[in-house]
């Protein structure tokens, strides 16, 4: 039977780095080498991001995670999704839109003065995984105006339902937007552990950092946190059965990645892995830069949880 991918899974596999359980191999060596076979420190494999991956749920009564301050309404059979999103880059800002029902949707982008921005020179780059292809279109803006933009997405309810591609009746988003800012203000994120067993705590740690302070060097692990007064972080978890949980992330001293100091800039949250299978994690960080500019970033992880014990077959030769 062919594998069926939801839009959420396709976007996670195509647009983000995958972090999964480490496969244990049959290794041998003297006791002095045992330590090199331990699980690595998750911070050594941190993911960096200067963009935000935003789910678009056009259902007026969403049953799943609704992005931040987004609002959805329907009038005269037209579905309308709207949200305010900050642009903090002075050099390049990019908006990418991906949806299997893209032909039935219309995008409108307003600048901070509420002027409509012409969406010229689209870049078409379909996303393909297995036998499924999802249309994707990107728009690149050089030297953008810094400030809060308004993104509108419209869709005709009847056209979507009659298309045979109607996803309004399930829990998957109808589209995703990738909101990219070329900026030194980035976030770094890690899984809280690589011991991914059913019944164990599992979550994310994240911090903001200033890439301009690193020079031309590539950081080893998560860079030191940039301490900001105005910042919030939230973790969204999609469980293997499709259920979702939102959890606030804190930088308290008892957090999963804290260095025992309160307000250290290392934000974390955990849930209990009550099921086996794949978990999709997303950390969303919003704040204000030291220059007083609003920003938003997300980072995504995919983790595979297994049973908390295993049967071993021993063979003797």
XYZ file of C-alpha atoms in Angstrom:
317
model
C 0.000 0.000 0.000
C 1.372 3.420 -0.906
C 2.461 5.721 1.886
C 0.135 8.676 2.425
C 1.720 11.957 3.490
C -0.215 14.857 5.005
C 0.727 18.392 3.995
C 2.189 18.918 7.466
C 4.488 15.912 7.066
C 5.548 16.946 3.549
C 6.435 20.475 4.675
C 8.312 19.222 7.718
C 10.325 16.796 5.601
C 10.987 19.280 2.808
C 11.557 22.578 4.622
C 13.179 21.628 7.915
C 16.041 19.524 9.146
C 15.105 16.170 10.574
C 16.163 15.161 14.069
C 15.310 11.570 14.878
C 16.324 8.761 17.174
C 19.867 7.495 16.766
C 20.079 3.952 15.478
C 22.068 1.773 17.857
C 24.625 -0.381 16.073
C 26.488 -3.440 17.255
C 29.747 -1.848 18.295
C 32.674 -3.430 20.068
C 35.786 -2.168 21.718
C 37.797 -2.095 24.934
C 36.264 -0.495 28.054
C 38.371 2.611 27.503
C 36.298 3.346 24.371
C 32.845 2.793 25.869
C 32.285 6.524 26.437
C 32.479 7.319 22.717
C 29.366 5.178 22.133
C 27.208 7.274 24.457
C 24.403 9.455 23.141
C 25.818 12.841 22.054
C 24.848 16.052 23.776
C 21.762 17.345 21.892
C 23.172 20.874 22.012
C 25.976 19.727 19.705
C 23.386 19.180 16.943
C 21.386 22.379 17.328
C 19.319 23.665 14.425
C 19.504 27.354 13.482
C 16.726 29.463 11.947
C 16.141 32.976 10.660
C 12.645 32.196 9.351
C 9.164 31.251 10.558
C 7.113 28.322 9.227
C 3.459 29.255 9.671
C 0.524 26.816 9.328
C -2.545 28.233 7.571
C -5.821 26.729 8.832
C -8.790 28.113 6.897
C -11.360 26.409 9.090
C -13.429 29.128 10.835
C -13.653 26.780 13.842
C -10.160 25.278 13.930
C -9.589 22.179 16.015
C -5.816 22.411 15.767
C -3.036 24.832 16.567
C -3.983 28.304 15.236
C -0.969 30.455 14.537
C -0.506 33.187 17.115
C -2.658 36.245 16.354
C -4.212 34.824 13.166
C -7.929 35.247 12.621
C -10.234 33.267 10.331
C -13.722 34.199 9.178
C -16.119 33.361 6.364
C -18.340 35.836 4.537
C -20.319 35.332 1.303
C -18.728 31.874 0.940
C -15.204 33.364 1.057
C -12.774 32.047 3.667
C -10.426 34.731 4.986
C -7.241 34.150 7.027
C -5.318 37.207 8.272
C -2.309 37.769 10.538
C 0.252 40.444 11.328
C 3.885 39.415 10.830
C 7.056 41.425 11.438
C 9.836 42.000 8.916
C 13.137 42.825 10.610
C 15.587 42.452 7.728
C 17.089 45.488 6.021
C 18.478 43.407 3.142
C 16.242 40.516 2.017
C 12.803 39.267 3.010
C 11.178 36.235 1.354
C 7.617 34.919 1.464
C 7.056 31.308 0.348
C 3.589 29.809 0.056
C 2.855 26.077 -0.312
C -0.540 24.409 -0.590
C -2.153 21.512 -2.482
C -5.114 23.865 -3.124
C -2.963 26.822 -4.158
C -5.019 27.395 -7.332
C -8.077 28.169 -5.176
C -6.302 30.607 -2.858
C -5.339 34.267 -3.210
C -2.604 36.060 -1.256
C -2.505 39.747 -0.405
C 0.402 41.379 1.425
C 0.273 44.854 2.991
C 3.307 46.850 4.124
C 3.477 48.603 7.543
C 1.568 51.576 6.057
C -1.158 49.164 4.830
C -0.249 49.660 1.184
C -0.764 46.610 -1.046
C 2.579 45.159 -2.171
C 2.648 43.902 -5.797
C 3.538 40.195 -5.835
C 5.685 40.355 -8.953
C 8.243 37.883 -10.279
C 6.980 34.728 -8.531
C 9.379 31.802 -8.245
C 7.627 28.460 -8.735
C 9.308 25.538 -6.954
C 6.979 22.556 -6.366
C 7.782 20.353 -3.376
C 7.822 16.639 -4.236
C 8.008 13.695 -1.834
C 7.256 10.146 -2.928
C 4.472 10.417 -5.550
C 2.986 13.630 -4.116
C 3.743 17.121 -5.395
C 2.689 20.277 -3.561
C 2.710 23.607 -5.460
C 4.994 26.218 -3.892
C 5.537 29.861 -4.857
C 8.093 32.301 -3.450
C 8.418 36.085 -3.596
C 11.702 37.849 -2.767
C 11.837 41.477 -1.614
C 15.149 43.334 -1.472
C 15.696 46.246 0.935
C 12.255 45.853 2.520
C 10.650 48.369 4.842
C 11.108 47.227 8.436
C 7.916 46.895 10.416
C 4.762 44.816 10.867
C 3.163 43.513 7.661
C -0.360 42.143 7.220
C -0.860 38.882 5.331
C -4.302 38.025 3.922
C -5.222 34.664 2.390
C -8.590 34.224 0.675
C -10.287 31.090 -0.649
C -13.716 30.336 -2.096
C -15.318 27.764 0.192
C -17.432 26.132 -2.548
C -14.543 25.915 -5.036
C -12.361 24.188 -2.456
C -15.069 21.689 -1.531
C -15.895 20.925 -5.179
C -12.233 20.444 -6.093
C -11.977 17.028 -4.466
C -8.965 18.356 -2.543
C -11.028 19.663 0.370
C -8.953 19.522 3.560
C -11.282 21.652 5.661
C -12.817 18.575 7.240
C -9.589 17.181 8.738
C -6.978 18.483 11.142
C -4.276 19.334 8.607
C -3.451 22.933 7.672
C -4.552 23.945 4.184
C -1.266 25.715 3.513
C 2.067 26.772 4.969
C 3.885 30.089 4.729
C 7.646 30.333 5.140
C 8.464 33.856 6.372
C 12.220 34.408 5.915
C 14.287 37.370 7.122
C 17.972 37.660 6.251
C 19.092 38.840 9.662
C 21.809 38.230 12.261
C 19.054 37.717 14.851
C 18.500 33.963 14.759
C 17.366 31.163 17.024
C 19.061 27.879 17.885
C 17.082 24.856 19.014
C 17.715 21.316 20.207
C 15.809 18.305 21.428
C 16.009 17.982 25.201
C 17.284 14.407 24.902
C 18.100 11.662 22.397
C 16.812 8.934 24.725
C 13.464 8.813 22.954
C 11.502 6.215 24.897
C 7.765 5.951 25.490
C 6.878 7.348 28.899
C 9.903 9.658 29.067
C 9.902 13.475 28.999
C 10.710 14.941 25.612
C 10.829 18.529 24.452
C 12.813 21.396 23.031
C 15.273 24.005 24.143
C 15.714 27.257 22.253
C 17.541 30.553 22.529
C 18.007 33.725 20.495
C 21.527 34.624 19.359
C 23.233 37.305 17.301
C 25.088 35.661 14.408
C 27.073 38.849 13.738
C 28.949 38.253 16.997
C 30.255 34.912 15.701
C 32.250 36.419 12.853
C 32.955 33.943 10.065
C 33.188 30.975 12.400
C 30.627 28.172 12.463
C 29.370 27.646 16.013
C 29.834 24.281 17.670
C 26.516 23.592 19.334
C 24.099 26.241 20.503
C 25.632 29.764 20.638
C 25.308 31.805 23.824
C 21.884 33.331 24.335
C 21.178 36.954 23.492
C 19.309 38.300 26.519
C 16.269 40.332 25.504
C 13.671 41.997 27.708
C 10.719 41.449 25.371
C 10.579 37.806 24.291
C 8.118 34.913 24.348
C 8.552 31.290 23.306
C 5.965 28.563 22.719
C 6.327 24.886 21.824
C 3.754 23.104 19.656
C 3.822 19.294 19.602
C 1.981 17.053 17.150
C 1.714 13.536 18.606
C 1.794 10.388 16.419
C -2.020 10.137 16.540
C -2.387 13.717 15.251
C -3.367 15.314 18.566
C -1.621 18.575 19.438
C -0.393 20.361 22.539
C 0.832 23.945 22.977
C 3.197 24.565 25.878
C 4.802 27.838 27.004
C 8.594 27.728 27.118
C 10.325 29.307 30.101
C 13.909 30.111 31.029
C 13.523 29.097 34.673
C 16.416 27.323 36.350
C 14.570 23.975 36.317
C 13.994 23.990 32.543
C 15.168 21.055 30.394
C 18.195 22.939 28.977
C 18.806 25.561 31.666
C 22.242 26.141 33.175
C 20.681 26.473 36.659
C 20.232 30.242 36.324
C 16.857 31.950 36.130
C 16.298 34.184 33.093
C 19.404 32.874 31.331
C 17.842 33.183 27.884
C 17.618 29.400 27.405
C 13.930 28.578 26.971
C 12.554 25.062 27.270
C 9.448 22.928 27.621
C 8.705 19.210 27.729
C 5.794 16.809 27.337
C 5.544 13.134 28.226
C 5.944 10.832 25.237
C 2.783 8.789 25.797
C 2.831 7.185 22.324
C 5.342 5.512 20.057
C 5.920 6.936 16.588
C 6.898 10.271 15.091
C 6.493 13.554 16.977
C 6.661 16.920 15.212
C 7.944 19.773 17.376
C 7.909 23.479 16.596
C 9.299 26.271 18.757
C 7.977 29.773 18.007
C 9.943 32.729 19.352
C 8.721 36.327 19.178
C 10.467 39.356 20.535
C 12.073 42.716 19.985
C 15.699 43.173 18.931
C 18.088 45.455 20.852
C 17.281 48.067 18.164
C 13.568 47.935 19.004
C 12.499 45.926 15.924
C 9.950 43.122 16.247
C 10.888 39.665 14.953
C 9.497 36.139 14.724
C 11.355 32.847 14.240
C 10.413 29.176 14.371
C 12.422 25.982 14.289
C 11.162 22.446 13.707
C 12.245 18.967 14.790
C 11.000 15.486 13.965
C 11.638 12.798 16.596
C 10.893 9.066 16.620
C 9.853 7.571 19.974
C 10.204 3.838 20.571
C 9.044 1.450 23.305
C 10.793 1.789 26.635
C 12.329 -1.666 26.498
C 13.474 -4.111 23.840
C 13.924 -7.850 23.506
C 17.399 -8.978 22.641
C 18.249 -12.291 20.987
C 21.661 -13.545 21.978
C 23.558 -15.835 19.663
C 26.681 -17.729 20.422
C 29.198 -18.882 17.841
